[in-house]
Short mmCIF file of C-alpha atoms and ligand atoms in Angstrom, two decimals:
data_model
loop_
_atom_site.label_atom_id
_atom_site.label_comp_id
_atom_site.label_asym_id
_atom_site.label_seq_id
_atom_site.Cartn_x
_atom_site.Cartn_y
_atom_site.Cartn_z
CA UNK A 183 0.01 0.00 -0.01
CA UNK A 184 1.31 3.46 -0.90
CA UNK A 185 1.09 4.70 2.67
CA UNK A 186 3.41 1.91 3.87
CA UNK A 187 6.20 1.81 1.37
CA UNK A 188 8.91 1.15 3.95
CA UNK A 189 9.34 -0.39 7.36
CA UNK A 190 8.64 1.63 10.48
CA UNK A 191 12.29 1.94 11.49
CA UNK A 192 13.26 3.24 8.09
CA UNK A 193 10.45 5.83 8.08
CA UNK A 194 11.55 6.96 11.53
CA UNK A 195 15.19 7.31 10.46
CA UNK A 196 14.17 9.27 7.34
CA UNK A 197 11.93 11.54 9.39
CA UNK A 198 14.71 12.18 11.88
CA UNK A 199 17.04 13.08 9.04
CA UNK A 200 14.66 15.24 7.01
CA UNK A 201 12.31 16.89 9.52
CA UNK A 202 13.15 19.28 12.33
CA UNK A 203 13.17 17.92 15.87
CA UNK A 204 10.71 20.74 16.61
CA UNK A 205 8.08 18.62 14.76
CA UNK A 206 7.36 16.18 17.54
CA UNK A 207 5.81 12.72 17.44
CA UNK A 208 3.32 11.26 19.85
CA UNK A 209 4.94 8.49 21.95
CA UNK A 210 8.49 9.56 20.98
CA UNK A 211 10.03 6.52 22.70
CA UNK A 212 8.04 4.22 20.42
CA UNK A 213 6.13 6.16 17.76
CA UNK A 214 3.17 4.61 15.98
CA UNK A 215 3.05 4.39 12.19
CA UNK A 216 -0.54 5.02 11.21
CA UNK A 217 -1.54 4.12 7.69
CA UNK A 218 -5.34 4.14 7.77
CA UNK A 219 -8.26 5.71 9.64
CA UNK A 220 -11.92 4.93 9.84
CA UNK A 221 -14.54 6.32 12.22
CA UNK A 222 -12.98 6.51 15.66
CA UNK A 223 -10.23 4.00 14.79
CA UNK A 224 -6.69 4.28 13.46
CA UNK A 225 -4.73 1.38 12.02
CA UNK A 226 -0.96 0.85 12.03
CA UNK A 227 1.15 -0.77 9.32
CA UNK A 228 0.60 -4.20 10.91
CA UNK A 229 -3.16 -3.71 10.84
CA UNK A 230 -3.48 -3.18 14.62
CA UNK A 231 -6.55 -1.15 15.52
CA UNK A 232 -6.24 1.81 17.89
CA UNK A 233 -9.19 3.57 19.48
CA UNK A 234 -8.72 7.32 19.00
CA UNK A 235 -9.87 9.28 22.09
CA UNK A 236 -8.21 12.58 21.23
CA UNK A 237 -8.52 13.55 17.57
CA UNK A 238 -11.10 16.31 17.53
CA UNK A 239 -10.13 17.21 14.00
CA UNK A 240 -11.63 13.99 12.60
CA UNK A 241 -14.87 15.37 13.93
CA UNK A 242 -17.41 13.15 12.18
CA UNK A 243 -14.95 10.24 12.01
CA UNK A 244 -11.68 9.57 10.20
CA UNK A 245 -12.11 9.51 6.41
CA UNK A 246 -15.90 9.77 6.62
CA UNK A 247 -17.07 8.51 3.18
CA UNK A 248 -19.52 11.40 2.59
CA UNK A 249 -16.83 14.00 3.32
CA UNK A 250 -14.26 12.17 1.21
CA UNK A 251 -16.76 11.86 -1.63
CA UNK A 252 -17.73 15.54 -1.46
CA UNK A 253 -14.04 16.55 -1.78
CA UNK A 254 -13.47 14.10 -4.59
CA UNK A 255 -16.52 15.12 -6.60
CA UNK A 256 -15.77 18.82 -6.29
CA UNK A 257 -12.07 18.22 -7.10
CA UNK A 258 -13.11 16.61 -10.40
CA UNK A 259 -15.05 19.72 -11.43
CA UNK A 260 -13.37 22.84 -10.12
CA UNK A 261 -11.06 24.11 -7.42
CA UNK A 262 -10.09 27.73 -7.67
CA UNK A 263 -9.95 30.81 -5.45
CA UNK A 264 -12.92 32.69 -4.10
CA UNK A 265 -12.71 35.64 -6.52
CA UNK A 266 -15.23 34.06 -8.90
CA UNK A 267 -18.87 33.60 -8.04
CA UNK A 268 -19.54 30.08 -6.78
CA UNK A 269 -22.48 28.53 -4.94
CA UNK A 270 -20.43 26.50 -2.48
CA UNK A 271 -19.02 29.48 -0.59
CA UNK A 272 -22.40 31.20 -0.22
CA UNK A 273 -24.17 27.92 0.67
CA UNK A 274 -21.52 27.25 3.34
CA UNK A 275 -21.72 30.78 4.78
CA UNK A 276 -25.50 30.46 4.84
CA UNK A 277 -25.41 27.09 6.62
CA UNK A 278 -22.92 28.35 9.19
CA UNK A 279 -25.02 31.47 9.82
CA UNK A 280 -27.98 29.20 10.66
CA UNK A 281 -25.96 27.72 13.56
CA UNK A 282 -24.89 31.11 15.02
CA UNK A 283 -26.69 33.98 16.76
CA UNK A 284 -28.09 36.43 14.18
CA UNK A 285 -25.58 39.13 15.03
CA UNK A 286 -22.68 36.99 13.70
CA UNK A 287 -23.53 37.34 10.07
CA UNK A 288 -20.33 38.03 8.11
CA UNK A 289 -17.90 35.20 7.22
CA UNK A 290 -14.26 34.96 6.14
CA UNK A 291 -12.76 31.66 5.04
CA UNK A 292 -9.22 30.52 5.72
CA UNK A 293 -7.06 27.42 5.93
CA UNK A 294 -6.16 26.98 9.59
CA UNK A 295 -7.12 27.96 13.11
CA UNK A 296 -4.01 30.12 13.34
CA UNK A 297 -5.05 32.07 10.26
CA UNK A 298 -8.50 32.52 11.74
CA UNK A 299 -7.19 33.89 15.02
CA UNK A 300 -4.69 36.13 13.27
CA UNK A 301 -7.51 37.62 11.15
CA UNK A 302 -9.64 38.02 14.30
CA UNK A 303 -6.81 40.04 15.81
CA UNK A 304 -6.60 42.26 12.71
CA UNK A 305 -10.38 42.76 12.68
CA UNK A 306 -10.38 43.65 16.39
CA UNK A 307 -7.55 46.14 16.00
CA UNK A 308 -9.10 47.79 12.94
CA UNK A 309 -12.56 48.03 14.48
CA UNK A 310 -11.43 49.39 17.84
CA UNK A 311 -8.39 51.38 16.80
CA UNK A 312 -6.73 49.81 19.86
CA UNK A 313 -3.79 47.44 20.09
CA UNK A 314 -3.64 45.50 23.34
CA UNK A 315 -4.99 41.99 24.00
CA UNK A 316 -6.14 40.27 27.17
CA UNK A 317 -5.86 36.47 27.26
CA UNK A 318 -6.44 33.70 29.79
CA UNK A 319 -3.42 32.09 31.42
CA UNK A 320 -2.10 28.92 29.79
CA UNK A 321 -3.98 29.67 26.56
CA UNK A 322 -2.86 28.57 23.11
CA UNK A 323 -4.26 30.33 20.05
CA UNK A 324 -1.99 29.26 17.23
CA UNK A 325 1.49 29.10 15.77
CA UNK A 326 1.83 32.38 13.89
CA UNK A 327 4.10 35.04 15.45
CA UNK A 328 1.05 37.17 16.32
CA UNK A 329 -0.55 34.23 18.17
CA UNK A 330 2.53 32.97 19.94
CA UNK A 331 2.55 36.47 21.41
CA UNK A 332 -0.94 35.96 22.83
CA UNK A 333 -0.41 32.33 23.93
CA UNK A 334 1.05 32.17 27.46
CA UNK A 335 1.40 28.39 26.90
CA UNK A 336 4.09 29.21 24.31
CA UNK A 337 5.52 32.64 25.08
CA UNK A 338 6.49 31.65 28.61
CA UNK A 339 9.08 29.30 27.08
CA UNK A 340 10.23 31.88 24.50
CA UNK A 341 11.03 35.57 24.81
CA UNK A 342 8.25 36.27 27.27
CA UNK A 343 5.25 38.53 27.43
CA UNK A 344 4.99 41.54 25.12
CA UNK A 345 3.95 44.85 26.70
CA UNK A 346 0.63 44.80 24.72
CA UNK A 347 -0.35 41.37 26.04
CA UNK A 348 -2.10 41.03 29.39
CA UNK A 349 -2.86 37.73 31.14
CA UNK A 350 -5.93 37.08 33.32
CA UNK A 351 -6.27 34.04 35.58
CA UNK A 352 -7.69 30.87 34.11
CA UNK A 353 -11.27 30.37 35.43
CA UNK A 354 -10.37 26.93 36.79
CA UNK A 355 -12.72 26.10 39.63
CA UNK A 356 -10.76 22.99 40.57
CA UNK A 357 -7.19 24.24 40.92
CA UNK A 358 -7.44 27.99 40.30
CA UNK A 359 -7.83 31.06 42.51
CA UNK A 360 -11.58 30.53 43.13
CA UNK A 361 -12.79 26.99 43.45
CA UNK A 362 -15.94 24.92 43.62
CA UNK A 363 -16.68 26.16 47.14
CA UNK A 364 -16.73 29.85 46.11
CA UNK A 365 -20.24 31.33 46.14
CA UNK A 366 -19.77 33.16 42.87
CA UNK A 367 -16.74 31.94 40.89
CA UNK A 368 -17.94 33.52 37.62
CA UNK A 369 -18.09 36.95 39.27
CA UNK A 370 -14.80 36.46 41.10
CA UNK A 371 -12.88 35.47 37.97
CA UNK A 372 -14.55 38.27 35.99
CA UNK A 373 -13.38 40.75 38.67
CA UNK A 374 -9.84 39.50 38.01
CA UNK A 375 -10.31 40.45 34.34
CA UNK A 376 -11.70 43.81 35.45
CA UNK A 377 -8.54 44.34 37.53
CA UNK A 378 -6.41 43.55 34.47
CA UNK A 379 -8.49 45.96 32.35
CA UNK A 380 -8.12 48.73 34.97
CA UNK A 381 -4.38 48.29 35.23
CA UNK A 382 -4.06 48.45 31.42
CA UNK A 383 -6.04 51.66 31.32
CA UNK A 384 -4.00 53.16 34.22
CA UNK A 385 -0.95 52.72 32.01
CA UNK A 386 -2.68 54.65 29.24
CA UNK A 387 -2.95 51.58 27.01
CA UNK A 388 -6.05 50.54 25.06
CA UNK A 389 -7.63 47.11 24.64
CA UNK A 390 -8.49 45.76 21.21
CA UNK A 391 -9.68 42.31 22.25
CA UNK A 392 -10.18 39.67 24.85
CA UNK A 393 -9.34 36.24 23.42
CA UNK A 394 -10.54 33.05 25.06
CA UNK A 395 -11.18 29.49 24.07
CA UNK A 396 -14.83 28.93 24.98
CA UNK A 397 -13.57 25.92 26.96
CA UNK A 398 -9.85 26.30 27.63
CA UNK A 399 -8.47 22.95 26.40
CA UNK A 400 -4.72 23.33 26.54
CA UNK A 401 -5.31 24.97 29.96
CA UNK A 402 -6.52 21.53 31.19
CA UNK A 403 -10.02 20.88 29.85
CA UNK A 404 -11.47 23.75 31.85
CA UNK A 405 -15.18 24.53 32.05
CA UNK A 406 -15.50 28.27 32.88
CA UNK A 407 -18.37 28.95 35.28
CA UNK A 408 -21.56 30.11 33.47
CA UNK A 409 -21.96 33.85 33.39
CA UNK A 410 -18.16 34.52 33.37
CA UNK A 411 -18.05 35.51 29.68
CA UNK A 412 -20.99 37.92 30.03
CA UNK A 413 -19.26 39.80 32.81
CA UNK A 414 -15.90 39.77 31.06
CA UNK A 415 -17.56 41.07 27.87
CA UNK A 416 -19.01 44.00 29.91
CA UNK A 417 -15.56 44.96 31.18
CA UNK A 418 -13.93 44.54 27.76
CA UNK A 419 -16.69 46.44 25.91
CA UNK A 420 -16.49 49.25 28.49
CA UNK A 421 -12.80 49.52 27.64
CA UNK A 422 -13.66 49.64 23.90
CA UNK A 423 -12.47 46.11 23.09
CA UNK A 424 -14.19 43.11 21.49
CA UNK A 425 -14.70 39.55 22.70
CA UNK A 426 -13.17 36.81 20.53
CA UNK A 427 -14.39 33.27 21.21
CA UNK A 428 -11.93 30.65 19.92
CA UNK A 429 -14.07 27.60 19.03
CA UNK A 430 -11.36 25.91 17.07
CA UNK A 431 -11.20 22.87 19.37
CA UNK A 432 -14.55 22.93 21.04
CA UNK A 433 -17.25 24.06 18.60
CA UNK A 434 -19.54 22.19 16.19
CA UNK A 435 -21.66 20.23 18.57
CA UNK A 436 -18.86 18.69 20.63
CA UNK A 437 -20.27 19.99 23.93
CA UNK A 438 -23.53 18.14 23.30
CA UNK A 439 -26.07 20.55 24.76
CA UNK A 440 -25.24 23.24 22.23
CA UNK A 441 -23.70 23.65 18.83
CA UNK A 442 -21.18 26.22 20.11
CA UNK A 443 -19.31 25.96 23.40
CA UNK A 444 -19.79 29.67 24.13
CA UNK A 445 -23.55 28.96 24.39
CA UNK A 446 -22.86 27.04 27.62
CA UNK A 447 -22.40 30.46 29.20
CA UNK A 448 -26.10 31.28 28.66
CA UNK A 449 -28.47 32.39 25.89
CA UNK A 450 -27.65 36.01 26.55
CA UNK A 451 -23.97 35.74 25.60
CA UNK A 452 -22.84 36.48 22.04
CA UNK A 453 -19.16 37.07 21.19
CA UNK A 454 -18.19 39.78 18.71
CA UNK A 455 -15.98 37.38 16.76
CA UNK A 456 -15.96 33.57 16.60
CA UNK A 457 -13.07 31.60 15.13
CA UNK A 458 -13.42 28.06 13.84
CA UNK A 459 -11.03 25.47 12.45
CA UNK A 460 -9.88 21.89 12.93
CA UNK A 461 -13.19 19.97 13.13
CA UNK A 462 -15.09 22.01 10.56
CA UNK A 463 -13.09 20.42 7.69
CA UNK A 464 -12.78 16.96 9.29
CA UNK A 465 -9.08 16.99 8.38
CA UNK A 466 -9.24 19.10 5.26
CA UNK A 467 -7.73 22.58 5.94
CA UNK A 468 -10.87 24.68 6.44
CA UNK A 469 -11.20 27.57 8.89
CA UNK A 470 -13.57 30.44 9.32
CA UNK A 471 -14.06 33.75 11.14
CA UNK A 472 -17.61 34.91 11.88
CA UNK A 473 -18.25 38.46 12.99
CA UNK A 474 -20.76 41.30 13.11
CA UNK A 475 -21.60 43.71 10.33
CA UNK A 476 -20.06 46.53 12.33
CA UNK A 477 -16.67 44.85 12.70
CA UNK A 478 -16.64 43.80 9.05
CA UNK A 479 -17.57 47.33 7.87
CA UNK A 480 -14.67 48.83 9.87
CA UNK A 481 -12.27 46.35 8.24
CA UNK A 482 -13.67 47.13 4.75
CA UNK A 483 -13.23 50.86 5.41
CA UNK A 484 -9.45 50.51 5.02
CA UNK A 485 -10.11 49.79 1.33
CA UNK A 486 -7.58 46.94 1.51
CA UNK A 487 -8.73 43.66 -0.01
CA UNK A 488 -8.81 40.53 2.10
CA UNK A 489 -7.53 37.75 -0.15
CA UNK A 490 -6.72 34.16 0.80
CA UNK A 491 -5.55 31.89 -2.05
CA UNK A 492 -7.07 28.68 -0.75
CA UNK A 493 -9.58 29.83 1.86
CA UNK A 494 -13.19 29.35 0.80
CA UNK A 495 -12.29 27.36 -2.33
CA UNK A 496 -15.11 25.26 -3.87
CA UNK A 497 -13.48 22.07 -2.49
CA UNK A 498 -13.03 23.47 1.04
CA UNK A 499 -16.62 24.64 1.11
CA UNK A 500 -17.89 21.31 -0.32
CA UNK A 501 -16.05 19.58 2.53
CA UNK A 502 -17.43 22.03 5.09
CA UNK A 503 -20.97 21.48 3.80
CA UNK A 504 -20.53 17.71 3.89
CA UNK A 505 -19.36 17.88 7.54
CA UNK A 506 -22.50 19.82 8.45
CA UNK A 507 -24.64 17.30 6.52
CA UNK A 508 -23.09 14.39 8.39
CA UNK A 509 -23.46 16.11 11.73
CA UNK A 510 -27.16 16.57 11.02
CA UNK A 511 -27.81 13.21 9.41
CA UNK A 512 -26.08 11.16 12.08
CA UNK A 513 -27.31 13.47 14.86
CA UNK A 514 -23.85 13.66 16.25
CA UNK A 515 -24.48 16.57 18.63
CA UNK A 516 -27.18 14.59 20.46
CA UNK A 517 -24.91 11.52 20.30
CA UNK A 518 -22.07 13.51 21.91
CA UNK A 519 -24.45 14.58 24.68
CA UNK A 520 -25.58 11.03 25.48
CA UNK A 521 -22.26 9.19 25.07
CA UNK A 522 -20.45 12.01 26.85
CA UNK A 523 -22.70 11.87 29.89
CA UNK A 524 -22.40 8.06 29.96
CA UNK A 525 -18.59 8.35 29.84
CA UNK A 526 -18.61 11.06 32.55
CA UNK A 527 -20.73 8.79 34.77
CA UNK A 528 -18.29 5.89 34.35
CA UNK A 529 -15.36 8.19 35.05
CA UNK A 530 -17.03 9.56 38.16
CA UNK A 531 -17.41 5.99 39.41
CA UNK A 532 -13.64 5.66 38.85
CA UNK A 533 -13.06 8.82 40.87
CA UNK A 534 -14.89 7.25 43.79
CA UNK A 535 -12.63 4.22 43.50
CA UNK A 536 -9.20 5.72 42.73
CA UNK A 537 -7.94 8.57 44.92
CA UNK A 538 -5.51 9.62 42.16
CA UNK A 539 -8.51 11.00 40.24
CA UNK A 540 -9.08 14.44 41.75
CA UNK A 541 -11.68 15.71 39.32
CA UNK A 542 -13.74 14.59 36.40
CA UNK A 543 -15.12 17.52 34.39
CA UNK A 544 -16.55 18.06 31.01
CA UNK A 545 -19.54 18.36 28.78
CA UNK A 546 -20.46 16.22 25.77
CA UNK A 547 -17.37 14.68 24.27
CA UNK A 548 -15.01 17.19 25.86
CA UNK A 549 -13.88 15.62 29.11
CA UNK A 550 -10.88 15.95 31.47
CA UNK A 551 -9.74 13.56 34.17
CA UNK A 552 -7.47 15.52 36.55
CA UNK A 553 -4.91 13.25 38.24
CA UNK A 554 -3.49 14.45 41.55
CA UNK A 555 -0.80 13.45 44.06
CA UNK A 556 -3.11 14.13 46.99
CA UNK A 557 -6.48 15.77 47.63
CA UNK A 558 -5.15 18.36 50.11
CA UNK A 559 -2.72 20.02 47.71
CA UNK A 560 -4.22 18.87 44.39
CA UNK A 561 -0.62 18.68 43.08
CA UNK A 562 -0.65 17.47 39.49
CA UNK A 563 0.27 13.77 39.17
CA UNK A 564 2.26 14.36 35.98
CA UNK A 565 4.37 11.19 35.86
CA UNK A 566 1.38 9.08 36.74
CA UNK A 567 -0.65 10.72 33.90
CA UNK A 568 2.18 9.92 31.48
CA UNK A 569 2.31 6.39 32.73
CA UNK A 570 -1.45 5.93 32.20
CA UNK A 571 -1.17 7.35 28.66
CA UNK A 572 1.65 4.95 27.78
CA UNK A 573 -0.13 1.92 29.29
CA UNK A 574 -3.31 2.87 27.43
CA UNK A 575 -1.29 2.84 24.21
CA UNK A 576 -0.13 -0.70 24.99
CA UNK A 577 -3.87 -1.43 25.15
CA UNK A 578 -4.39 0.17 21.75
CA UNK A 579 -6.11 3.27 23.15
CA UNK A 580 -4.81 6.67 22.09
CA UNK A 581 -5.15 9.19 24.92
CA UNK A 582 -3.20 12.32 25.82
CA UNK A 583 -2.67 14.88 28.58
CA UNK A 584 -3.21 18.60 28.86
CA UNK A 585 -3.04 21.39 31.41
CA UNK A 586 -0.05 23.28 32.79
CA UNK A 587 0.81 20.24 34.92
CA UNK A 588 0.29 17.85 31.96
CA UNK A 589 -1.75 15.75 34.35
CA UNK A 590 -5.22 16.03 32.86
CA UNK A 591 -6.20 13.06 30.72
CA UNK A 592 -8.20 14.53 27.91
CA UNK A 593 -11.05 12.99 25.96
CA UNK A 594 -12.10 14.74 22.73
CA UNK A 595 -12.61 11.80 20.37
CA UNK A 596 -14.27 11.78 16.93
CA UNK A 597 -17.98 12.35 17.58
CA UNK A 598 -18.94 8.82 16.52
CA UNK A 599 -17.22 7.49 19.71
CA UNK A 600 -19.67 4.92 21.09
CA UNK A 601 -21.03 3.72 24.40
CA UNK A 602 -19.04 0.49 23.94
CA UNK A 603 -15.87 2.53 23.33
CA UNK A 604 -16.57 4.42 26.58
CA UNK A 605 -17.02 1.15 28.51
CA UNK A 606 -13.88 -0.32 26.99
CA UNK A 607 -11.66 2.70 27.76
CA UNK A 608 -12.85 3.02 31.35
CA UNK A 609 -12.37 -0.72 32.00
CA UNK A 610 -8.75 -0.46 30.76
CA UNK A 611 -8.16 2.69 32.78
CA UNK A 612 -9.56 1.00 35.88
CA UNK A 613 -7.19 -1.97 35.42
CA UNK A 614 -4.19 0.32 34.93
CA UNK A 615 -4.98 2.50 37.96
CA UNK A 616 -5.65 -0.57 40.14
CA UNK A 617 -2.34 -2.07 39.07
CA UNK A 618 -0.55 1.26 39.78
CA UNK A 619 -2.08 1.42 43.26
CA UNK A 620 -0.99 -2.18 43.99
CA UNK A 621 2.54 -1.33 42.96
CA UNK A 622 2.62 1.76 45.18
CA UNK A 623 1.25 -0.30 48.09
CA UNK A 624 3.89 -3.00 47.68
CA UNK A 625 6.67 -0.30 47.53
CA UNK A 626 5.31 1.22 50.73
CA UNK A 627 5.30 -2.18 52.39
CA UNK A 628 8.91 -2.70 51.35
CA UNK A 629 9.86 0.75 52.68
CA UNK A 630 8.17 0.02 56.00
CA UNK A 631 10.08 -3.23 56.48
CA UNK A 632 13.22 -2.76 58.66
C1 PLP B 859 -7.57 26.61 20.69
C2 PLP B 859 -6.73 26.63 19.46
N1 PLP B 859 -6.71 27.74 18.71
C3 PLP B 859 -5.99 27.81 17.56
C4 PLP B 859 -5.21 26.73 17.16
C5 PLP B 859 -4.43 26.82 15.89
O1 PLP B 859 -4.96 26.01 14.90
P1 PLP B 859 -4.07 25.48 13.68
O2 PLP B 859 -3.11 24.50 14.24
O3 PLP B 859 -5.09 24.87 12.76
O4 PLP B 859 -3.38 26.62 13.09
C6 PLP B 859 -5.20 25.57 17.92
C7 PLP B 859 -4.37 24.39 17.51
O5 PLP B 859 -4.07 23.50 18.23
C8 PLP B 859 -5.99 25.52 19.11
O6 PLP B 859 -5.99 24.43 19.90
#
């Protein structure tokens, strides 16, 4: 088969020689060579089947036949840039607008989440005439220079924080400043943003935008308390800035109850700009920015054309439309709600059984299992989380960690993930954690012996 022209060791050696070490592999000590994907499964060159619990890009399932067919059919007819009239781009914009609040009615098409966030930054700056950005701690918004600058997750390891970037605490009610026992965590975390806004203004600086993932994923699968975004938006709007909701990882029905994760905050919350990517093309490079007429008009007023060679091409839009069709036809949002709550319930039973599980949080098929050293300090159990991930791989389950402590096991599988998959994963996790606890107990016994 073309995808497996050489043995795994030879591919690895070639990759090491030809690609930068900055391009990392999963499981670097023993990488997997994947040659095929279908639904929620990936297959290696020997034909072994892995259950994919983390790839939120293959939203409706790896290589979904309807999405593949849509790309193929459109590829046979036409693929060109968006400067000619074509039905696909307007059909796609129309379909997306039906999923969003009415106010978000202007669309730009791009190729990646990073491009979408970079355009959001340009739109915000043009509309407000301001420059500065407020972000949540530990956030990641993309790999372009502009976005590394607003991604504490990255800039902390590089040349640090620019003077125009301001970081507000992550609204993490498990390990953050205000926790589950706080009477009003949404208000308390929003007051922290207000403090940041005030200190920016005291310095004579002006805010263009507040950027946040609607559910901070790199931050550790965080569920911000409902009402937080509304209060933040008030503070940001008062300072003349706009609210950008990054839905690149979490949108498109993943959260189950709603199509967009920002809707978890309440019906009354509408961002000024929404950015989308990853899942919306199911693996094909499709991304989008949705915004208001007012923001778009301000951007147009410069007279400068917005042109993107590949963004919004007939093929990209055909793929985007097919993803929406599959979501609807297979009722994947409702599926994510029911399978996600089943998985959460199983994981909560695990929490009652294994003290290493400090918290199970999530909604739909966006779930985090926070592993801790002990309940009193909630210190991240980083090595243990890595151990679980590598043992899961031995069991042909692909899982990964997130969060500043890299201790949160994250679930964001293709949306076709099933109840049986949930049962299987949790049974394996239970066995691994039980075995880990037995090992710790026997070490303690040895240590206690004179
Ligand atoms: C929340 C978030 N925003 C933006 C991006 C950037 O998207 P891309 O890698 O498609 O440029 C990512 C990628 O991981 C992301 O997780």
